CSV table of C-alpha atoms in Angstrom, one decimal:
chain,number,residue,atom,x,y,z
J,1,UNK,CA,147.4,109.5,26.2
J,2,UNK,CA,144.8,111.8,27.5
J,3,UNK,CA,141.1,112.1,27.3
J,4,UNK,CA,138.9,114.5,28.4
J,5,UNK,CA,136.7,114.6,31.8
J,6,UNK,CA,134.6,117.2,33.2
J,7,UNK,CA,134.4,118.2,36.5
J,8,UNK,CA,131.2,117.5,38.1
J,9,UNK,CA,131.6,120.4,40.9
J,10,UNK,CA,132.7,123.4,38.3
J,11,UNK,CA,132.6,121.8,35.1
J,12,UNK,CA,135.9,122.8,33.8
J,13,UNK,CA,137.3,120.4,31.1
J,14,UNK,CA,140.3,118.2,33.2
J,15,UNK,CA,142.3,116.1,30.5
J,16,UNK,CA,143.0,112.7,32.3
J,17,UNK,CA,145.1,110.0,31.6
J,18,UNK,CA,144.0,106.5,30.4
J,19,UNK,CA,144.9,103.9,33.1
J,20,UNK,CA,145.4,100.5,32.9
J,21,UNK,CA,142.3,99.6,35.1
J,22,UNK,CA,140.1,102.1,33.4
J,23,UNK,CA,139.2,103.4,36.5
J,24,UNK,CA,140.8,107.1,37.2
J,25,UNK,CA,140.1,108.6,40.1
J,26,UNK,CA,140.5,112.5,39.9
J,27,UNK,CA,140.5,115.6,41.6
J,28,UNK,CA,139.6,118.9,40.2
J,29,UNK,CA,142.8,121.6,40.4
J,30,UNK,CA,140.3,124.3,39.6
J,31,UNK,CA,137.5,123.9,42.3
J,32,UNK,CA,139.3,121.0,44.3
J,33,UNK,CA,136.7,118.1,43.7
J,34,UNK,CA,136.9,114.5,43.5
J,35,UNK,CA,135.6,112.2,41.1
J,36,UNK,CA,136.1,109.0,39.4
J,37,UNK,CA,135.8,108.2,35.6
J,38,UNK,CA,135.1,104.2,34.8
J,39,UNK,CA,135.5,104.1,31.1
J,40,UNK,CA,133.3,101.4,30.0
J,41,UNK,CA,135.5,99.9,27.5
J,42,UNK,CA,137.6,97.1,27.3
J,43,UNK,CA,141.3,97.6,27.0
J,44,UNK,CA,141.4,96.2,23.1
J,45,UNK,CA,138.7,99.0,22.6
J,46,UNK,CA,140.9,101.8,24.1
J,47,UNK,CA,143.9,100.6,22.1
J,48,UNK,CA,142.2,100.6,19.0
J,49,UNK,CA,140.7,103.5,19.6
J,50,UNK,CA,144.5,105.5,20.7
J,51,UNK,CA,145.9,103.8,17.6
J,52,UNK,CA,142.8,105.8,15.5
J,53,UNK,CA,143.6,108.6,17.3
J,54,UNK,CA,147.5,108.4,16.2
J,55,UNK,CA,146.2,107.3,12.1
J,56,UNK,CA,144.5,110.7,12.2
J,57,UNK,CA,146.7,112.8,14.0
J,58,UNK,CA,149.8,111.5,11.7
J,59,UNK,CA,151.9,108.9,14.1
J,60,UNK,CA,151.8,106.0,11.5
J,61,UNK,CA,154.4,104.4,13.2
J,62,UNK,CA,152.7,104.7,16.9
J,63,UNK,CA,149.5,103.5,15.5
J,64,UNK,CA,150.9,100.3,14.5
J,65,UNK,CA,152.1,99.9,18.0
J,66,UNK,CA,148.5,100.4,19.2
J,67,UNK,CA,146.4,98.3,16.7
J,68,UNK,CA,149.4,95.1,17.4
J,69,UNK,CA,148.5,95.5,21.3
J,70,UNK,CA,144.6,95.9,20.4
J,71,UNK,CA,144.9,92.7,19.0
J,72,UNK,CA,146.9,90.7,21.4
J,73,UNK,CA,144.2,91.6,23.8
J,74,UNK,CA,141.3,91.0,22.3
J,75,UNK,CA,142.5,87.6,22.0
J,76,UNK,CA,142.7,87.5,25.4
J,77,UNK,CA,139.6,89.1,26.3
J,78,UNK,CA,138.2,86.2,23.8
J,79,UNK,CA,140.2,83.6,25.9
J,80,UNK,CA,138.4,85.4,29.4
J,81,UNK,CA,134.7,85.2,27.2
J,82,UNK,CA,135.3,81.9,26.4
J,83,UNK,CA,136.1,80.6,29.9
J,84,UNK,CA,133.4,82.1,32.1
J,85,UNK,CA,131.1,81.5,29.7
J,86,UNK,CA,131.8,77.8,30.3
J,87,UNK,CA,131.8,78.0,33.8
J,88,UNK,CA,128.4,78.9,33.8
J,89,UNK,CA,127.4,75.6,33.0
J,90,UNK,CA,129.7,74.4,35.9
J,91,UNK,CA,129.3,74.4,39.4
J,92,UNK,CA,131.6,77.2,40.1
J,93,UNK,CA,130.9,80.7,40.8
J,94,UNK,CA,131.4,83.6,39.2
J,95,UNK,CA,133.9,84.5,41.5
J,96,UNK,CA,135.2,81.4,42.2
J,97,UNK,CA,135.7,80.9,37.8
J,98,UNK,CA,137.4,84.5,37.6
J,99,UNK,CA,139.9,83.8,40.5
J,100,UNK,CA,140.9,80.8,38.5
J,101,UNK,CA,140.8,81.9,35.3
J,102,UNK,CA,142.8,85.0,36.5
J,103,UNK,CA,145.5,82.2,37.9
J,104,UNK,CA,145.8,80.3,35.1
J,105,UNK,CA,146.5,83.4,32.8
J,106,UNK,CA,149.0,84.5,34.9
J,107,UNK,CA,151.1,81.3,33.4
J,108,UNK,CA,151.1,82.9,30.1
J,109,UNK,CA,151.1,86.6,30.7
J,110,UNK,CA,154.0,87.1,29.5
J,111,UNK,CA,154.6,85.5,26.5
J,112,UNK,CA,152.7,86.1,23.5
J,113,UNK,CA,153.2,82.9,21.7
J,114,UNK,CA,151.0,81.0,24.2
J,115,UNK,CA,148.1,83.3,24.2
J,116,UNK,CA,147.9,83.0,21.0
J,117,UNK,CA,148.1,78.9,21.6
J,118,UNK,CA,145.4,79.6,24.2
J,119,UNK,CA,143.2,81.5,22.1
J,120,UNK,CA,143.4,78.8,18.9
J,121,UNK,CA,142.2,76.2,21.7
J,122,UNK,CA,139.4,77.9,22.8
J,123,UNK,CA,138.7,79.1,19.5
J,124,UNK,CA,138.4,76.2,17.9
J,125,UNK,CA,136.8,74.2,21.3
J,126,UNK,CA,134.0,76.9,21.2
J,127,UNK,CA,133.3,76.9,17.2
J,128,UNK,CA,134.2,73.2,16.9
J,129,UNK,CA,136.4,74.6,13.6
J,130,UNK,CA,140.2,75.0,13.4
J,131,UNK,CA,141.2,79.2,13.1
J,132,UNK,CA,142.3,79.2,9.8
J,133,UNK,CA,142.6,83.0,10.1
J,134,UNK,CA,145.6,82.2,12.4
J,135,UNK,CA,148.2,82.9,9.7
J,136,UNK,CA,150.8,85.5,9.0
J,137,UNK,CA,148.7,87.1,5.6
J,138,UNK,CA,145.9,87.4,7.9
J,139,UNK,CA,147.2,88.7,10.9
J,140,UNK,CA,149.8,91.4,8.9
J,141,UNK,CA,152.5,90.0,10.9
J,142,UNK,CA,155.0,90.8,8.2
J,143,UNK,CA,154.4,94.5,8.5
J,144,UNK,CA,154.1,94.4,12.0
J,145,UNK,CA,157.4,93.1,12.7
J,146,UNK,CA,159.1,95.1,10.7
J,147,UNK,CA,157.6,98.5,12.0
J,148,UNK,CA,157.9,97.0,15.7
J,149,UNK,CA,161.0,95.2,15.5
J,150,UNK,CA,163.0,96.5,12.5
J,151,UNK,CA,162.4,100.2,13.0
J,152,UNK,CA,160.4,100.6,9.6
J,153,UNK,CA,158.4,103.9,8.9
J,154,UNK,CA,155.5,103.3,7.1
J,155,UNK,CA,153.5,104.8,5.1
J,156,UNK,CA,149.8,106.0,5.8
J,157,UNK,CA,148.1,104.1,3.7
J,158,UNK,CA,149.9,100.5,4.5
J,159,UNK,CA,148.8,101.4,8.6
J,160,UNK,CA,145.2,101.9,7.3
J,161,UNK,CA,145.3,98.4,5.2
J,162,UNK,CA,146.5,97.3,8.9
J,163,UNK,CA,144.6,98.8,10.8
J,164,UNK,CA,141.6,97.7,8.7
J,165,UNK,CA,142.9,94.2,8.7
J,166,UNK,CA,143.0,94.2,12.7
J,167,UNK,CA,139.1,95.2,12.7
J,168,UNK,CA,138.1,93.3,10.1
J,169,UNK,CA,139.1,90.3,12.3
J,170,UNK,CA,137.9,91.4,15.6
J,171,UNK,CA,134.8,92.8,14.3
J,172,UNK,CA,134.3,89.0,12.9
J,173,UNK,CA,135.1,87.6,16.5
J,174,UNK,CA,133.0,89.6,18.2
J,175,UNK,CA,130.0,88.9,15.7
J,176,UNK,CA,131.1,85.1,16.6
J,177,UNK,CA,131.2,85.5,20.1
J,178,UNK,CA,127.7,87.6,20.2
J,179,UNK,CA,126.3,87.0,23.9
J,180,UNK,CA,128.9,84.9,25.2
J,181,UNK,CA,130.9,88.2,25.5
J,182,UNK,CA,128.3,89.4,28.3
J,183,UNK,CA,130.6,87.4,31.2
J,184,UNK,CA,133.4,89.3,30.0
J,185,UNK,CA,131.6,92.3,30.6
J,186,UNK,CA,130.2,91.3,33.9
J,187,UNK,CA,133.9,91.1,35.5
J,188,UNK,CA,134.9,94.2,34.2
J,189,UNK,CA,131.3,96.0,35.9
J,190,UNK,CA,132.0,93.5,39.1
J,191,UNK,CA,135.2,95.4,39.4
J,192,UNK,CA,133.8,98.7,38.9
J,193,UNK,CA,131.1,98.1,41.4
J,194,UNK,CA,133.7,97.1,44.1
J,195,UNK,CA,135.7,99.9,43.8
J,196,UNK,CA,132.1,102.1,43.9
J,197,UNK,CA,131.6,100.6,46.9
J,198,UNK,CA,134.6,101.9,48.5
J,199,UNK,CA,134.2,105.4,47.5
J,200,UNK,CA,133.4,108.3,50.4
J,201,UNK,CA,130.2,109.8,50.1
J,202,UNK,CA,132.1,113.2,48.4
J,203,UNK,CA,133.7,111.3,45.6
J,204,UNK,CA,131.0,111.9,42.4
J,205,UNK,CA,131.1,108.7,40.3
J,206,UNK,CA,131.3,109.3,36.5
J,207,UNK,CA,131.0,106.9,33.4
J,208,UNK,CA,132.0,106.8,30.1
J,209,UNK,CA,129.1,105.7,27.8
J,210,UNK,CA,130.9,106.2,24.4
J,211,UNK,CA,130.5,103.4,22.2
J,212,UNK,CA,133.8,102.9,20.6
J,213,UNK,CA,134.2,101.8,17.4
J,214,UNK,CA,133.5,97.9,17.0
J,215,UNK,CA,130.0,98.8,18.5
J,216,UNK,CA,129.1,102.5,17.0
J,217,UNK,CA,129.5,101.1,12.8
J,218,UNK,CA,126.7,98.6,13.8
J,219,UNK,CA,124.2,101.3,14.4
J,220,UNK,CA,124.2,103.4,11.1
J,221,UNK,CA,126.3,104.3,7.9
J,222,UNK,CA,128.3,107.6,8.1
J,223,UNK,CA,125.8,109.0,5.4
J,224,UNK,CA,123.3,108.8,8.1
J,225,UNK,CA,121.4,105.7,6.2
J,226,UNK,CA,121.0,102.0,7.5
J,227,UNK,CA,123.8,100.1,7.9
J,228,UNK,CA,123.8,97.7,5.1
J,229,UNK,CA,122.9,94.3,6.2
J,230,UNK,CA,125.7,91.8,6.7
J,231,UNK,CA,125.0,88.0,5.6
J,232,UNK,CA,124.3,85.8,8.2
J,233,UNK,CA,128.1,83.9,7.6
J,234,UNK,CA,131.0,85.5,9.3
J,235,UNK,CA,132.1,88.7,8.1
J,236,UNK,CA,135.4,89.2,5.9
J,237,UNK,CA,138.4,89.3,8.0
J,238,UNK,CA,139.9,92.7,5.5
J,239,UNK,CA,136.5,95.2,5.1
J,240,UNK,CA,138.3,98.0,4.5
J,241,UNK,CA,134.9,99.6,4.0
J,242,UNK,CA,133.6,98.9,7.9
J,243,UNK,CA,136.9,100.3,8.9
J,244,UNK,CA,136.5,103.5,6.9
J,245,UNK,CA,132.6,103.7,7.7
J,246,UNK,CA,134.0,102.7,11.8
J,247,UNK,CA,136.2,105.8,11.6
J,248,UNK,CA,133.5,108.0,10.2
J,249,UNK,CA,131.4,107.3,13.2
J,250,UNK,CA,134.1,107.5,15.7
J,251,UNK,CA,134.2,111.2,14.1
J,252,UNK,CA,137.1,113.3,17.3
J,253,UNK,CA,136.4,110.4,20.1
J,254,UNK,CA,135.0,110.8,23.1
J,255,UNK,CA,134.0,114.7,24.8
J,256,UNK,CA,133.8,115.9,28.2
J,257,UNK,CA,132.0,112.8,29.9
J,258,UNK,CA,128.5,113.2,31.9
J,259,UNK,CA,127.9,111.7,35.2
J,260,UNK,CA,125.3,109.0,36.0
């Protein structure tokens, strides 16, 4: 799916497509220059984001498929916040603790069952509690399965219990994980900054500031008021409400992007 970009040398709108690395480089087919957009996201955030997208453009079905894979990676994004945050306490570098953590993924890469192991694990090693959240009910596994694997159509309003449910939960791990998400972060602007560095001295260097929607909700209500304060326990894993107020505040996504 596309987003859009504008060209820092005539500033014509140029759609771009999201890539995997969320870096894209680009080159302007109106004016001819060269640029490169580093969404600062991580990929959970774009999922959720392109299954919002498909909620309000009608794809019920396609949204599902996007919300599902926002979740399998936030639990491994949790997995990577987890780890390096350890390793800070360790002898190892930074570098030294991704390049590990990076092999010791790759076991389980492809097969969801044990990231979800892995995620429990360090779940419960870094709350000391077990992830009682970790069940079908919670997790809308039912529905998933049967609009993934069985070929069901939903309807609108069972994606937007879904999608809701999916927030709700990462929303509450995120809120868990407060500043032990800033390692997580770090790799993802260590890889940014190393592809920078290769860059000639024509290419213009772009970011994408928008918030997304786990971090826009906490600044203010749709209404425009103050977001209502949320109780010092974890928040519910099904508030339907932050989802609906999230969406409000996402209002059409992100627009032409501004360099730095």
């Amino acid at each position: 799916m596309n987003f859009p970009t504008t060209c820092p040398g005539c500033a014509r709108e140029v759609p771009a497509e999201f890539a995997d690395s969320l870096i894209h480089d680009l080159t302007c087919p109106a004016c001819g220059a060269r640029y490169v957009v580093f969404v600062r996201k991580h990929k959970f955030e774009v999922l959720f984001d392109l299954g919002t997208r498909a909620l309000l453009e009608g794809y019920a079905r396609e949204a599902v498929a996007s919300f599902s894979a926002a979740l399998e990676r936030f639990f491994e994004f949790y997995v990577r916040a987890y780890a390096l945050e350890r390793s800070a306490d360790t002898a190892l570098g930074f570098g030294e603790a991704l390049t590990a953590l990076d092999g010791t993924w790759r076991h389980v890469a492809s097969q969801s069952e044990r990231q979800l192991g892995m995620f429990a694990l360090a779940y419960l090693l870094r709350e000391g509690r077990a992830p009682d959240f970790l069940t079908p009910g919670a997790l809308g596994s039912d529905f998933r399965n049967r609009v993934i694997h069985r070929g069901a159509l939903p309807r609108r309003e069972e994606v937007e219990a879904y999608a809701a449910r999916v927030f709700g939960l990462i929303d509450r791990l995120l809120t868990e994980l407060g500043p032990g998400a800033a390692q997580a972060e770090l790799a993802q602007e260590q890889a940014f900054a190393a592809h920078l560095a290769g860059l000639p001295d024509d290419v213009v260097a772009v970011f994408e500031e928008h918030p997304g929607m786990f971090r826009a909700r906490r600044l203010a209500s749709p209404e425009g008021g103050e977001t209502p304060t949320r109780a010092a326990s974890t928040p519910p894993l099904n508030d339907a409400q932050a989802f609906a107020w999230a969406l409000a505040e996402r209002g059409a996504g992100p627009g032409p992007l501004k360099g730095r």
